[in-house]
Coordinates of C-alpha atoms and ligand atoms in Angstrom, one line a residue:
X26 CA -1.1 -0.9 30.6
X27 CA -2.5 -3.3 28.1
X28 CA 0.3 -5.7 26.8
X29 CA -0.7 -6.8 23.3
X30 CA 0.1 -10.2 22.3
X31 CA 0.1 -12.2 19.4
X32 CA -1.6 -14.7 17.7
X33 CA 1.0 -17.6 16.7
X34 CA 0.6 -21.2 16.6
X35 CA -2.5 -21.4 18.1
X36 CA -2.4 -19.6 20.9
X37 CA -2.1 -16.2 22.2
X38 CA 1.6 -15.5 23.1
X39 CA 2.3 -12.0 25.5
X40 CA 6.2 -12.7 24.2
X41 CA 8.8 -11.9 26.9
X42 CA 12.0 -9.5 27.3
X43 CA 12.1 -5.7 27.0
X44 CA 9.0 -3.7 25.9
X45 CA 7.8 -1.1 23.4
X46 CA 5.3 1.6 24.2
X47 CA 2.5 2.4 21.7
X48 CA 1.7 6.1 21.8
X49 CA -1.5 8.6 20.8
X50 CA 0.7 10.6 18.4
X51 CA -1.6 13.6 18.9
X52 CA -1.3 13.5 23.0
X53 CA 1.9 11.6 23.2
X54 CA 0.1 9.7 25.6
X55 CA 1.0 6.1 26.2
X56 CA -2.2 3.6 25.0
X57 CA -0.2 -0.2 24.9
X58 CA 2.9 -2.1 24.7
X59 CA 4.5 -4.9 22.8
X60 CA 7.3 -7.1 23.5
X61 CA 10.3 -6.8 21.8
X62 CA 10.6 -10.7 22.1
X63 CA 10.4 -14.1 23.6
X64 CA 8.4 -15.6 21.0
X65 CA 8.4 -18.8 19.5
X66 CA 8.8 -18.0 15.6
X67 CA 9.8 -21.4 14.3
X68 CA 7.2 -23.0 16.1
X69 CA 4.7 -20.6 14.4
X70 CA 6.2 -20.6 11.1
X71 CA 6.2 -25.2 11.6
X72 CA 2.5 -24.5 12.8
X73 CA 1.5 -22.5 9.4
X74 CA 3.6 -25.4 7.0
X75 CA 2.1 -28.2 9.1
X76 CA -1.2 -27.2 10.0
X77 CA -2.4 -24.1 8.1
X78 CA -1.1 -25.4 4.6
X79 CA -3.4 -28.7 5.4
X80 CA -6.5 -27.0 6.2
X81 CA -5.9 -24.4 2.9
X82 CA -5.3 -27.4 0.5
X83 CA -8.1 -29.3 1.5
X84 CA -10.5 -26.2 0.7
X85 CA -11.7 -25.2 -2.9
X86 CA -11.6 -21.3 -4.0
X87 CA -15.0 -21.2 -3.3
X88 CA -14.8 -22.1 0.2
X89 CA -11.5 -19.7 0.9
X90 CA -13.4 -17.1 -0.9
X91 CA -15.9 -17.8 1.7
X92 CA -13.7 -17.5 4.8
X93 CA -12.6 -13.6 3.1
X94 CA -16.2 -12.7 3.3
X95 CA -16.7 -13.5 7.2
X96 CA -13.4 -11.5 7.7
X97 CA -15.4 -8.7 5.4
X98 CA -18.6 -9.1 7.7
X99 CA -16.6 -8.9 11.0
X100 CA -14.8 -6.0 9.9
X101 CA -17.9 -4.1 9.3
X102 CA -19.4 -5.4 12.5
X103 CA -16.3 -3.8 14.7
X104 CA -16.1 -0.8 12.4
X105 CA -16.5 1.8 15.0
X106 CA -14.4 0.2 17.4
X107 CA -11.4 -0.2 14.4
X108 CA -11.9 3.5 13.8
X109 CA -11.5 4.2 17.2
X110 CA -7.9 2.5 17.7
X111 CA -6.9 4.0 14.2
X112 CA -7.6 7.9 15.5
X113 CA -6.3 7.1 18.7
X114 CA -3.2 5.0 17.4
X115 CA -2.6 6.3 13.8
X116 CA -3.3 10.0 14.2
X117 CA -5.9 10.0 11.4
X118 CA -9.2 11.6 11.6
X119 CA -12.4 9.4 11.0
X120 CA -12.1 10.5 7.4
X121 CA -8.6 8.9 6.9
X122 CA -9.5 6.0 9.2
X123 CA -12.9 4.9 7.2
X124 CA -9.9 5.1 4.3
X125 CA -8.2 2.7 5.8
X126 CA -10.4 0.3 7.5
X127 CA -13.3 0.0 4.5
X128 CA -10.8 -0.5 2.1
X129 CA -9.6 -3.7 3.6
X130 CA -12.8 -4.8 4.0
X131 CA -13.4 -3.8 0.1
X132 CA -10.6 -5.9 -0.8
X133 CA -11.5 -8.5 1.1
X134 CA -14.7 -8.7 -0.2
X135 CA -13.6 -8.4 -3.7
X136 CA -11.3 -11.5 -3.1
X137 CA -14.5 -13.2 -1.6
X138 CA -16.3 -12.7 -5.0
X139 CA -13.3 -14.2 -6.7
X140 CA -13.2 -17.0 -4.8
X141 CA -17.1 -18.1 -5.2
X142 CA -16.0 -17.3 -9.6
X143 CA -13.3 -19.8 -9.1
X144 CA -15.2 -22.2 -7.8
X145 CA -14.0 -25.6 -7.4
X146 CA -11.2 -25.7 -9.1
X147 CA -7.8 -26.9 -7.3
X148 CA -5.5 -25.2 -9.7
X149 CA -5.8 -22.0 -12.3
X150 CA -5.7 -22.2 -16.1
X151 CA -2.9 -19.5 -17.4
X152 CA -3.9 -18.9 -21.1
X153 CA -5.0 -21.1 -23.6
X154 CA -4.3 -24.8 -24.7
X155 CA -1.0 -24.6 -27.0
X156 CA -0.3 -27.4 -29.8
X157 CA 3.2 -28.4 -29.4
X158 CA 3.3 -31.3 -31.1
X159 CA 3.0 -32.3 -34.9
X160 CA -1.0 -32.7 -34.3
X161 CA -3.8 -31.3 -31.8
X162 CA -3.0 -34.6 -29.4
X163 CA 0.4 -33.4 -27.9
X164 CA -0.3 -30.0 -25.8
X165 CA 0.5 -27.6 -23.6
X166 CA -1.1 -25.7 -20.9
X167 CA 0.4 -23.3 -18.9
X168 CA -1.0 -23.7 -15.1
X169 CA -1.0 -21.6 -11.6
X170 CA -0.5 -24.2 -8.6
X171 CA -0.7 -23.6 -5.0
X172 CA 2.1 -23.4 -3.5
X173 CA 3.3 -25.4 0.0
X174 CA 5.3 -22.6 2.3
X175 CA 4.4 -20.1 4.3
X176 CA 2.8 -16.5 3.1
X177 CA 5.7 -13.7 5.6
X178 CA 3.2 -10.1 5.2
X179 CA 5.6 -7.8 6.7
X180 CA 3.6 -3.8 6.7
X181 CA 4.0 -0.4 6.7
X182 CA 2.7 1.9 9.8
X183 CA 0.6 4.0 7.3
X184 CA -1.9 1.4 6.6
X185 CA -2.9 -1.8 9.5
X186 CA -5.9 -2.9 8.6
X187 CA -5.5 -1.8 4.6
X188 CA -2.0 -3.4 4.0
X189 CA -3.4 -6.5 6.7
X190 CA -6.1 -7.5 4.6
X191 CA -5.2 -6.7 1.0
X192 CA -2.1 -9.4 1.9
X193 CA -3.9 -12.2 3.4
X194 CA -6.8 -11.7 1.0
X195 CA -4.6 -12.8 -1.8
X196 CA -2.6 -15.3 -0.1
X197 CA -5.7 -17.2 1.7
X198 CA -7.5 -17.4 -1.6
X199 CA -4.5 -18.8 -3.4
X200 CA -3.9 -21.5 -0.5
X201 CA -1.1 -20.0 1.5
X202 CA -1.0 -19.6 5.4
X203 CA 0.0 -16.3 6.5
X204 CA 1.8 -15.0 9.1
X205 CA 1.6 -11.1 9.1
X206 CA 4.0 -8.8 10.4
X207 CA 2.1 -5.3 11.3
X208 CA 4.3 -2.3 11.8
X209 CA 4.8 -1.8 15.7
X210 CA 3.9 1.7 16.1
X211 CA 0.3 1.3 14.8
X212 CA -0.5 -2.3 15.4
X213 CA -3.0 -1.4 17.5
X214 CA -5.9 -1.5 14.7
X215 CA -4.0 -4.5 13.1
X216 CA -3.8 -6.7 16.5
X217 CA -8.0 -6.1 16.6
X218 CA -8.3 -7.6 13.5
X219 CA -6.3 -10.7 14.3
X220 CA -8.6 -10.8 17.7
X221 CA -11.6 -10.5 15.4
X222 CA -10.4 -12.8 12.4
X223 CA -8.8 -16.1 14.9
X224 CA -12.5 -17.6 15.8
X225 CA -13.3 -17.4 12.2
X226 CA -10.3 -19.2 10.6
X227 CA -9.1 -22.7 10.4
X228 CA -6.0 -22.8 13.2
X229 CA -2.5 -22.2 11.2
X230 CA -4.3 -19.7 8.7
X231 CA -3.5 -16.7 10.0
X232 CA -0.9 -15.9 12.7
X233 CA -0.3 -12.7 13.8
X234 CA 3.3 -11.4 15.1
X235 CA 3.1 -8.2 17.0
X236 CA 6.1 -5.8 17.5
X237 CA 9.3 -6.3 16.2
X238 CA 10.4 -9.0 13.4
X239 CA 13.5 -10.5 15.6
X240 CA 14.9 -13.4 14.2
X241 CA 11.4 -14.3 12.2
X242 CA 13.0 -14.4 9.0
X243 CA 15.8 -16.8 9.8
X244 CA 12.7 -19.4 9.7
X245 CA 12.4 -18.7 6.1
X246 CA 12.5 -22.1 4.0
X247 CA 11.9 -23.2 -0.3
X248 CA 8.5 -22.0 -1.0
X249 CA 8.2 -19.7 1.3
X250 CA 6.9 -16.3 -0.3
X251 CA 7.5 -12.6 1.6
X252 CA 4.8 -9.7 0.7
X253 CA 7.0 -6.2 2.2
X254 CA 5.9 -3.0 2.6
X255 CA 7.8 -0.4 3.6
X256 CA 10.8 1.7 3.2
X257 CA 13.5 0.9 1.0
X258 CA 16.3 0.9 3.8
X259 CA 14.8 -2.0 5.2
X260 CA 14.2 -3.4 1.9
X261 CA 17.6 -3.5 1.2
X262 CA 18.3 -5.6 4.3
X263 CA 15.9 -8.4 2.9
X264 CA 17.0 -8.5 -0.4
X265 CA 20.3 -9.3 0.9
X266 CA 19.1 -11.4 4.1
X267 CA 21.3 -14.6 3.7
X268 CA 18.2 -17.2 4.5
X269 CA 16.2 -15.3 2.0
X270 CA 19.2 -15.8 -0.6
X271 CA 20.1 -19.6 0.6
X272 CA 16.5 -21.1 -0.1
X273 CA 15.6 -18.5 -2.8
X274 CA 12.1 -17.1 -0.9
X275 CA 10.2 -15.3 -3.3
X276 CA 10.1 -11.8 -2.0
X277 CA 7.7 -9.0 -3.2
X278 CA 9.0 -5.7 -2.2
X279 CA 6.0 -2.0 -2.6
X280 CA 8.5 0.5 -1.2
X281 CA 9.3 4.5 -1.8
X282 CA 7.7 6.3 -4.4
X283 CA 7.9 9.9 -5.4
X284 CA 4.2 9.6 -7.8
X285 CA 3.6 12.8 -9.8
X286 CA 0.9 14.8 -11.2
X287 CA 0.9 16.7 -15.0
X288 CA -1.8 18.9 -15.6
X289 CA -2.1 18.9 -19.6
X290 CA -1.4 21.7 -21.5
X291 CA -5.5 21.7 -22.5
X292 CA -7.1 21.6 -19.3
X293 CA -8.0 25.0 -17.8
X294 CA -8.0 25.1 -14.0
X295 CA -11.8 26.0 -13.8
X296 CA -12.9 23.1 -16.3
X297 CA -14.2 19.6 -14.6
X298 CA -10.8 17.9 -15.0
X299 CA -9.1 21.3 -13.8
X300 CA -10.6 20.7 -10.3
X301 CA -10.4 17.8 -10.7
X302 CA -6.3 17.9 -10.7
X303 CA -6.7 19.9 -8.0
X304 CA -8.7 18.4 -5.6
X305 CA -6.3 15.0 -6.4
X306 CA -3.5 17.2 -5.1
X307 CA -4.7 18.6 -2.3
X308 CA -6.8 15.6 -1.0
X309 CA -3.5 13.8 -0.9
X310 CA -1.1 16.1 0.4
X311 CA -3.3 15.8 3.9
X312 CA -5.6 12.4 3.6
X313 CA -3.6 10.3 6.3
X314 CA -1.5 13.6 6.7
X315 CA 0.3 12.4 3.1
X316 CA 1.6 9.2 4.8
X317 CA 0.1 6.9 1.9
X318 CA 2.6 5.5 -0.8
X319 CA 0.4 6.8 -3.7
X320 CA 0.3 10.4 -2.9
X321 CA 1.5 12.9 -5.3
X322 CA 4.7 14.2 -4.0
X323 CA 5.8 16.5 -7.8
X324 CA 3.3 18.3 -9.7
X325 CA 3.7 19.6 -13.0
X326 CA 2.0 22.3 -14.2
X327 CA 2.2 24.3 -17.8
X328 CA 4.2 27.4 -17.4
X329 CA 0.8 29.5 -17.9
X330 CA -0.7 27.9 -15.0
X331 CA 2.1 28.1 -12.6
X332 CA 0.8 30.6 -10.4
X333 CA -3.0 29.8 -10.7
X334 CA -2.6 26.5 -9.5
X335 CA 0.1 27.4 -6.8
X336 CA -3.0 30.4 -5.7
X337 CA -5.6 27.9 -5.9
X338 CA -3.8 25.5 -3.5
X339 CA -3.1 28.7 -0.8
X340 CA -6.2 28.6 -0.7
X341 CA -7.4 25.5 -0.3
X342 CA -4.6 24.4 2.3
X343 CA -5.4 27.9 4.2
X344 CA -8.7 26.7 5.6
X345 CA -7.0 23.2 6.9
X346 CA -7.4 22.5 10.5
X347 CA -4.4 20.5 11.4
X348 CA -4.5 19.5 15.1
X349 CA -6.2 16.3 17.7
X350 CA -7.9 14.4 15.3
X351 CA -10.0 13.0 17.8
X352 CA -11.8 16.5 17.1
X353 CA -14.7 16.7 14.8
X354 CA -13.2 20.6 12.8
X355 CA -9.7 18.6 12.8
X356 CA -9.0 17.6 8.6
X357 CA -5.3 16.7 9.4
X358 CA -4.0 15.1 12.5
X359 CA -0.4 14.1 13.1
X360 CA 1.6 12.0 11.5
X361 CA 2.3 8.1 13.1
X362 CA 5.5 8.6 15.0
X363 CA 8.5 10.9 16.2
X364 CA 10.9 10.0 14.0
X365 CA 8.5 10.1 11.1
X366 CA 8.1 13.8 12.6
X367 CA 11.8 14.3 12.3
X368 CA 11.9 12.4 8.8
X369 CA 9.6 15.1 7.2
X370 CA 11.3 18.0 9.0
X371 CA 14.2 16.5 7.5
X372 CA 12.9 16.3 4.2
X373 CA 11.5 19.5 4.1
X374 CA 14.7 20.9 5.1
X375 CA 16.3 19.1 2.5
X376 CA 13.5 20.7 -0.4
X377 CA 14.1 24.0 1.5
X378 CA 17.5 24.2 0.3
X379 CA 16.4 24.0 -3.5
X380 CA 13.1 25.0 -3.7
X381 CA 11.2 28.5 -3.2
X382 CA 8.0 28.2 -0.3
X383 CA 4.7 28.4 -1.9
X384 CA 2.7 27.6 1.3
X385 CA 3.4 26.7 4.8
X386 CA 7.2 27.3 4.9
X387 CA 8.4 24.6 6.5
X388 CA 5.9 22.6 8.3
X389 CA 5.6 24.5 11.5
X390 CA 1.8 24.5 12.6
X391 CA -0.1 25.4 15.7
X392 CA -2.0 22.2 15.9
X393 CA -6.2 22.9 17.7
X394 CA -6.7 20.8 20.8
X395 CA -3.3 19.5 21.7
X396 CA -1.2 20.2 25.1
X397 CA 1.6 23.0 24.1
X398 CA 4.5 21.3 22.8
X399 CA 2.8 17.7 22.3
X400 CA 2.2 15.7 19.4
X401 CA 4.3 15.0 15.7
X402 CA 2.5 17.4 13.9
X403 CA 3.7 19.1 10.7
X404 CA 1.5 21.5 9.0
X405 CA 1.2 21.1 5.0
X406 CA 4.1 22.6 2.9
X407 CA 3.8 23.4 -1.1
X408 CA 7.5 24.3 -2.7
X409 CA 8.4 24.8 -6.2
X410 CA 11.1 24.7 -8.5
X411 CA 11.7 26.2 -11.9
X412 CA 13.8 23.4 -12.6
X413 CA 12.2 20.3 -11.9
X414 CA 14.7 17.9 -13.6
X415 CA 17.4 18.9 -12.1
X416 CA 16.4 19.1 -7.8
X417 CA 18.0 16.4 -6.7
X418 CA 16.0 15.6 -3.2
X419 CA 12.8 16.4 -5.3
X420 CA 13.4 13.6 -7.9
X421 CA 15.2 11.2 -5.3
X422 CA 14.2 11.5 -1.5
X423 CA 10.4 10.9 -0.9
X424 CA 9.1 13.1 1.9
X425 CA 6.5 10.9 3.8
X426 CA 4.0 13.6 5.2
X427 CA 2.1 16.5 3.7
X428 CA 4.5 18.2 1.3
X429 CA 4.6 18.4 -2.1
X430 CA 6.2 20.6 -4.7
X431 CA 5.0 22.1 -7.6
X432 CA 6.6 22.9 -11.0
X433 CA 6.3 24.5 -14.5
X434 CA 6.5 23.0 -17.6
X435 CA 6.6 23.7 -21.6
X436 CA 3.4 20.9 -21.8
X437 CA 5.3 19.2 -23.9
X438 CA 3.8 15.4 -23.2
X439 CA 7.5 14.0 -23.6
X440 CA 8.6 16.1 -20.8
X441 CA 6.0 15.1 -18.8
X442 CA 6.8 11.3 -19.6
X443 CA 10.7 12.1 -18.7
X444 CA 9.8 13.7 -15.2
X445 CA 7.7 10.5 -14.3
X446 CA 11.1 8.3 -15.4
X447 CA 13.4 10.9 -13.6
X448 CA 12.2 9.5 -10.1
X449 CA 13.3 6.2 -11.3
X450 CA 10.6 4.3 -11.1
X451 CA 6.6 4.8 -8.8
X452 CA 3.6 3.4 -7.5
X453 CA 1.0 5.8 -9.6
X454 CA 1.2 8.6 -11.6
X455 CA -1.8 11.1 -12.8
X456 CA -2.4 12.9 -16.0
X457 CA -5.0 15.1 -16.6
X458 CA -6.0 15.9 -20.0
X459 CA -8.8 15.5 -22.8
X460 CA -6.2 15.8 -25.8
X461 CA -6.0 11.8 -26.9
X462 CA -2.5 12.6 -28.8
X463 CA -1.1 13.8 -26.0
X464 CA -2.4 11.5 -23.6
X465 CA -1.5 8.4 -25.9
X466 CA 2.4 10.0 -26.2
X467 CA 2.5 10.4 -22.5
X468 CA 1.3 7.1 -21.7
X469 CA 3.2 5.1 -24.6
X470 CA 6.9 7.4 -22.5
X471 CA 5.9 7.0 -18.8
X472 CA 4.2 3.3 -18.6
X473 CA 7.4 1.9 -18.1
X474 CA 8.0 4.0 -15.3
X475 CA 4.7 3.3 -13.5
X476 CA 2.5 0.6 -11.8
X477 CA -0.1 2.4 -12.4
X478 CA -1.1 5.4 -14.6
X479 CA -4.4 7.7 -13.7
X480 CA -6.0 9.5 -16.4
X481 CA -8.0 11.9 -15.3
X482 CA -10.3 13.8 -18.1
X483 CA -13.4 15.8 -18.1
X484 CA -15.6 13.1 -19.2
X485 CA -14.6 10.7 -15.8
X486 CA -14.3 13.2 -13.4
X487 CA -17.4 12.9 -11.8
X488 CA -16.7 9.3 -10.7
X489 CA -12.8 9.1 -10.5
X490 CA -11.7 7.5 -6.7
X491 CA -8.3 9.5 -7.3
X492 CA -5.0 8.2 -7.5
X493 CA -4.2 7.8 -4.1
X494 CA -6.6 5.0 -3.7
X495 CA -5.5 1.3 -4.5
X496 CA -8.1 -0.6 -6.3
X497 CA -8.4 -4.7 -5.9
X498 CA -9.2 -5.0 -9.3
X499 CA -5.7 -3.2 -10.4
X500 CA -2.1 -3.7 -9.8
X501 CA -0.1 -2.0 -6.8
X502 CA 3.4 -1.9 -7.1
X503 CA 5.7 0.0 -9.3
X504 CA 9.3 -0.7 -11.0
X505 CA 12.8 0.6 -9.5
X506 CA 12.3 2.6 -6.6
X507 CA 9.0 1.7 -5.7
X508 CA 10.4 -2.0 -5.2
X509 CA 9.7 -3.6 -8.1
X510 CA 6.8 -5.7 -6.9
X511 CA 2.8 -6.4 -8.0
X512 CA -0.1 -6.7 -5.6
X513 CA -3.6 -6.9 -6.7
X514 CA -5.1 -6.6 -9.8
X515 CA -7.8 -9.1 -9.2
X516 CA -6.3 -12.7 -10.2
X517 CA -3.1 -11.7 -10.6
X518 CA -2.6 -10.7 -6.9
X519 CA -2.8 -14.7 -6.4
X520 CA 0.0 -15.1 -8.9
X521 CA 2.7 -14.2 -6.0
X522 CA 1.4 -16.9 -3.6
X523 CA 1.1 -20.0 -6.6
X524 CA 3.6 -21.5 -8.9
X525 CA 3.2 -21.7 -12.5
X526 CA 3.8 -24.8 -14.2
X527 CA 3.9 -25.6 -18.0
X528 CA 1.7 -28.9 -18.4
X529 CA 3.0 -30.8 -21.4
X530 CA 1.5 -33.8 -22.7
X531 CA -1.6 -35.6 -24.6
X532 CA -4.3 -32.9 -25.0
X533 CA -6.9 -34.5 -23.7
X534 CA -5.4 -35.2 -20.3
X535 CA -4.6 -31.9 -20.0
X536 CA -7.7 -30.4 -20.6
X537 CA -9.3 -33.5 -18.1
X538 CA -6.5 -31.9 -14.8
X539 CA -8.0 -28.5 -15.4
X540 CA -12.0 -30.0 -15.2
Ligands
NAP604 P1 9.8 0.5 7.6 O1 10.5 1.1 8.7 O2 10.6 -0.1 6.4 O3 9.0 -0.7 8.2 C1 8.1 -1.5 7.5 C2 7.9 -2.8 8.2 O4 9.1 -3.6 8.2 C3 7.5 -2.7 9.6 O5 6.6 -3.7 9.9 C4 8.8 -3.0 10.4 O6 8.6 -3.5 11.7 C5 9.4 -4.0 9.5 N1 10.8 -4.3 9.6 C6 11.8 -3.4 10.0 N2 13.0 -4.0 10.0 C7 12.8 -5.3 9.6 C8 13.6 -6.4 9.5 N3 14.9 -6.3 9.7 N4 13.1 -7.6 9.2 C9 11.8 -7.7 9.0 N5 10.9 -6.6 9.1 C10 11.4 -5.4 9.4 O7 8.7 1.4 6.9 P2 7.6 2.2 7.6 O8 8.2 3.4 8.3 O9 6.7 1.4 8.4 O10 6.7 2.7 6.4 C11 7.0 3.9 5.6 C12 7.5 3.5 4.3 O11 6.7 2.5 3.7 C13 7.5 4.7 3.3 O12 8.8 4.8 2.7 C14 6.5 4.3 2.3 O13 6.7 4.8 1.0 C15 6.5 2.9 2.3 N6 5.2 2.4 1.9 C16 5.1 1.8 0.7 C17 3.9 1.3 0.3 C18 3.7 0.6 -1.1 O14 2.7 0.0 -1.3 N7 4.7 0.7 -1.9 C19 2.8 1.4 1.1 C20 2.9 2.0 2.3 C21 4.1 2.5 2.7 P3 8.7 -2.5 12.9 O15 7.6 -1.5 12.8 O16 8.4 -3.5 14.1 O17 10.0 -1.9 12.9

């Protein structure tokens, strides 16, 4: 069986020890492993400080910004073969794969672009020239400066190549090596793109450590910045991860996030923003069988809608076909692991308890084209509450898989506002309404409580991506539960991996150090 190794200071290292089996999650058929260990981490992280910072500093934006786009081209060059791994590996259909693979090369390209705007420049202007002194000759300029550690990209299973590239995209343009930690279960899609990446990157760049994270972030030293995605168990365990605290490593942290949907009390279901709510809930209760951070997980509804828009999903969820998504009729495969499997059935159970079935009861499903008894499948599940405030797992305990709950409400836009808060804090939230009052009360209550608020309306429904897809050119991350970090948003995804300094001095100097 193929052993995957990984990329670190160098060289390609097979690691040593005990082993770790990568399964088809639809077949439970075994397709690599990983070692557990037996690699040398402090000689990477040394490698990436000594020879990876070098090579970065002594290249403009324009010339990182390069290097993104041959990572873009070779991405698109292998796409097939990425798509491939990411059915076999990931359970996701070509559908969700594509997701997943052409956004990191979308990202990466974006980045590219950015870098060629930047241009030459060594550092980044932050604002404006400020006059600090009695006259125009003393000034201050606030500036972003590349920073000298190491870039730590530690990722979720849901997304290899996605979560991969949007990371290093930022981190390479800003000057930082990286040294990216996929999730072991799906590395297989994530262990491609370092093969593919290596010849086309100055050595210490990018390194690469596949399977589990050991003792890697005992290496941690000043400077160094973490980018982790994940769940907030084990984000916990880094905020509080002694080396982290000693040398005070900046840490970024996208975790849970229990995103919800409010149809307005304006929009009817069969109007162009109606369908267009729907087809935003639906799409991500099974894109990447709802394993994606943004999907909606609560859905609010006014009380006159309640059972329209609980009909119209039956219905659309009736015709899924959940099963091998190898298979061309398959919409949702399964989802990434076994214990995922049991995390859902776990959270459903949890719902079950509070909440009446609308569809799908709870989860069981006779996936098409799998051996009897294989696989982590769990079919899609709607619930609902009449008391959406107050049902506790609903509000606290996301359910990562294809389940989401529905709920009535009075369509009172303050309400709605309170039942984004109630989570405590998410990646995105939608809205859909062509009432500016209400959508200006809503969003004036629940921007505090978001990253990332989606308005969808009848005149942008014909081009709206949906919520559940990140954009470069906006933020990803959310307050409180969702971690509390920012990716993205075009320059500002740089910000993490650059110090700012305030410049203070005679004017003209300044303005001369920022050319
Ligand atoms: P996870 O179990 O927390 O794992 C995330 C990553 O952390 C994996 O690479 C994992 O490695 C690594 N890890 C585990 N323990 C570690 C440690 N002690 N030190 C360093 N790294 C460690 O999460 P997951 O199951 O992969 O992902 C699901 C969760 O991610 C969900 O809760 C979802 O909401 C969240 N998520 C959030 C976002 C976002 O942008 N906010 C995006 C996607 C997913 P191994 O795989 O080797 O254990």
């Amino acid at each position: 069986m193929q052993l995957l190794a990984s990329y670190l200071a160098g060289s390609w290292s097979s690691g040593s020890g005990s082993r770790t089996q990568l399964v088809n999650p639809a077949t439970e058929e075994a397709l690599a492993e990983v070692s557990n260990g037996g690699h040398d981490l402090a000689g990477a992280f040394a490698h990436a400080r000594e020879v990876g910072g070098r090579e970065l500093a002594q290249m403009s934006f324009a010339q990182r910004g390069a290097l993104l786009a041959s990572l873009a081209k070779a991405i698109h060059g292998a796409r097939e073969d990425l798509i491939a791994l990411a059915v076999a590996n990931g359970g996701n259909t070509r559908s969700d794969a594509k997701f997943d693979i052409d956004g990191g090369a979308v990202t990466l390209s974006h980045y590219a672009e950015l870098g060629t705007k930047l241009g030459a420049a060594s550092s980044l202007a932050d604002g404006e020239p400020i006059q600090v002194g009695r006259t125009a000759r003393m000034g201050g300029q606030h500036v972003w400066a590349r920073r000298r550690g190491v870039a730590v990209h530690i990722n979720a299973f849901n997304f290899p190549a996605w979560g991969t590239c949007e990371k290093l995209a930022c981190a390479i343009l800003a000057g930082m090596p990286v040294i990216s930690k996929p999730a072991t279960a799906t590395a297989l899609v994530a262990h491609r793109l370092a093969q593919l990446f290596e010849p086309l990157l100055p050595k210490g760049v990018l390194q690469m450590l596949i399977g589990p994270a050991g003792s890697m972030l005992d290496n941690v030293a000043a400077g160094d910045v973490i980018a982790f995605t994940g769940g907030s168990s084990t984000a916990r365990s880094l905020r509080t991860h002694a080396k982290i605290i000693e040398h005070g490593v900046r840490l970024n942290i996208e975790a849970d996030s229990l995103n919800a949907a409010i149809l307005g009390p304006d929009i009817e279901l069969s109007s162009e923003a109606g369908q267009l709510f729907l087809v935003d809930v639906v799409r991500d209760m099974t894109q990447k069988t709802g394993q994606k951070c943004t999907a909606i997980r609560r859905v609010l509804v006014p009380e006159a809608r309640f059972g329209e828009v609980c009909d119209a999903m039956k219905e659309r969820l009736s015709s899924l076909v959940v099963g091998d998504p190898s298979r061309e009729e398959v919409r949702m495969g399964p989802v990434a692991t076994a214990a995922q499997r049991d995390d859902v059935r776990a959270g459903i159970a949890r719902l079950a308890d509070v909440t009446d079935s609308v569809y799908g009861g709870t989860g069981d499903v006779t996936p098409v084209g799998v051996p009897g008894g294989k696989g982590f499948f769990v079919g899609p599940v709607v619930r609902s509450t009449k008391s959406p405030m107050d049902c506790a797992p609903l509000n606290s305990h996301e359910v990562f898989g294809p389940v989401s709950t529905v709920a009535p409400y009075s369509g009172d836009a303050a309400f709605a506002a309170a039942f984004i808060a109630r989570s405590e804090g998410c990646l995105v939230s939608s809205a859909y309404s062509d009432d500016r009052d209400w959508v200006q009360s809503f969003v004036t209550a629940a921007a505090p409580w978001a990253g990332r608020l989606y308005l969808g309306s009848s005149k942008m429904a014909s081009q709206s991506p949906g919520p559940g897809t990140v954009l470069p050119s906006l933020l990803h991350g959310g307050p409180g539960r969702a971690g509390g970090g920012e990716e993205l948003g075009g320059e500002r995804g740089m910000h993490l991996y650059m110090q700012r300094c305030a410049l203070e001095g005679d004017a003209s100097v300044l303005k001369s150090l920022l050319g």
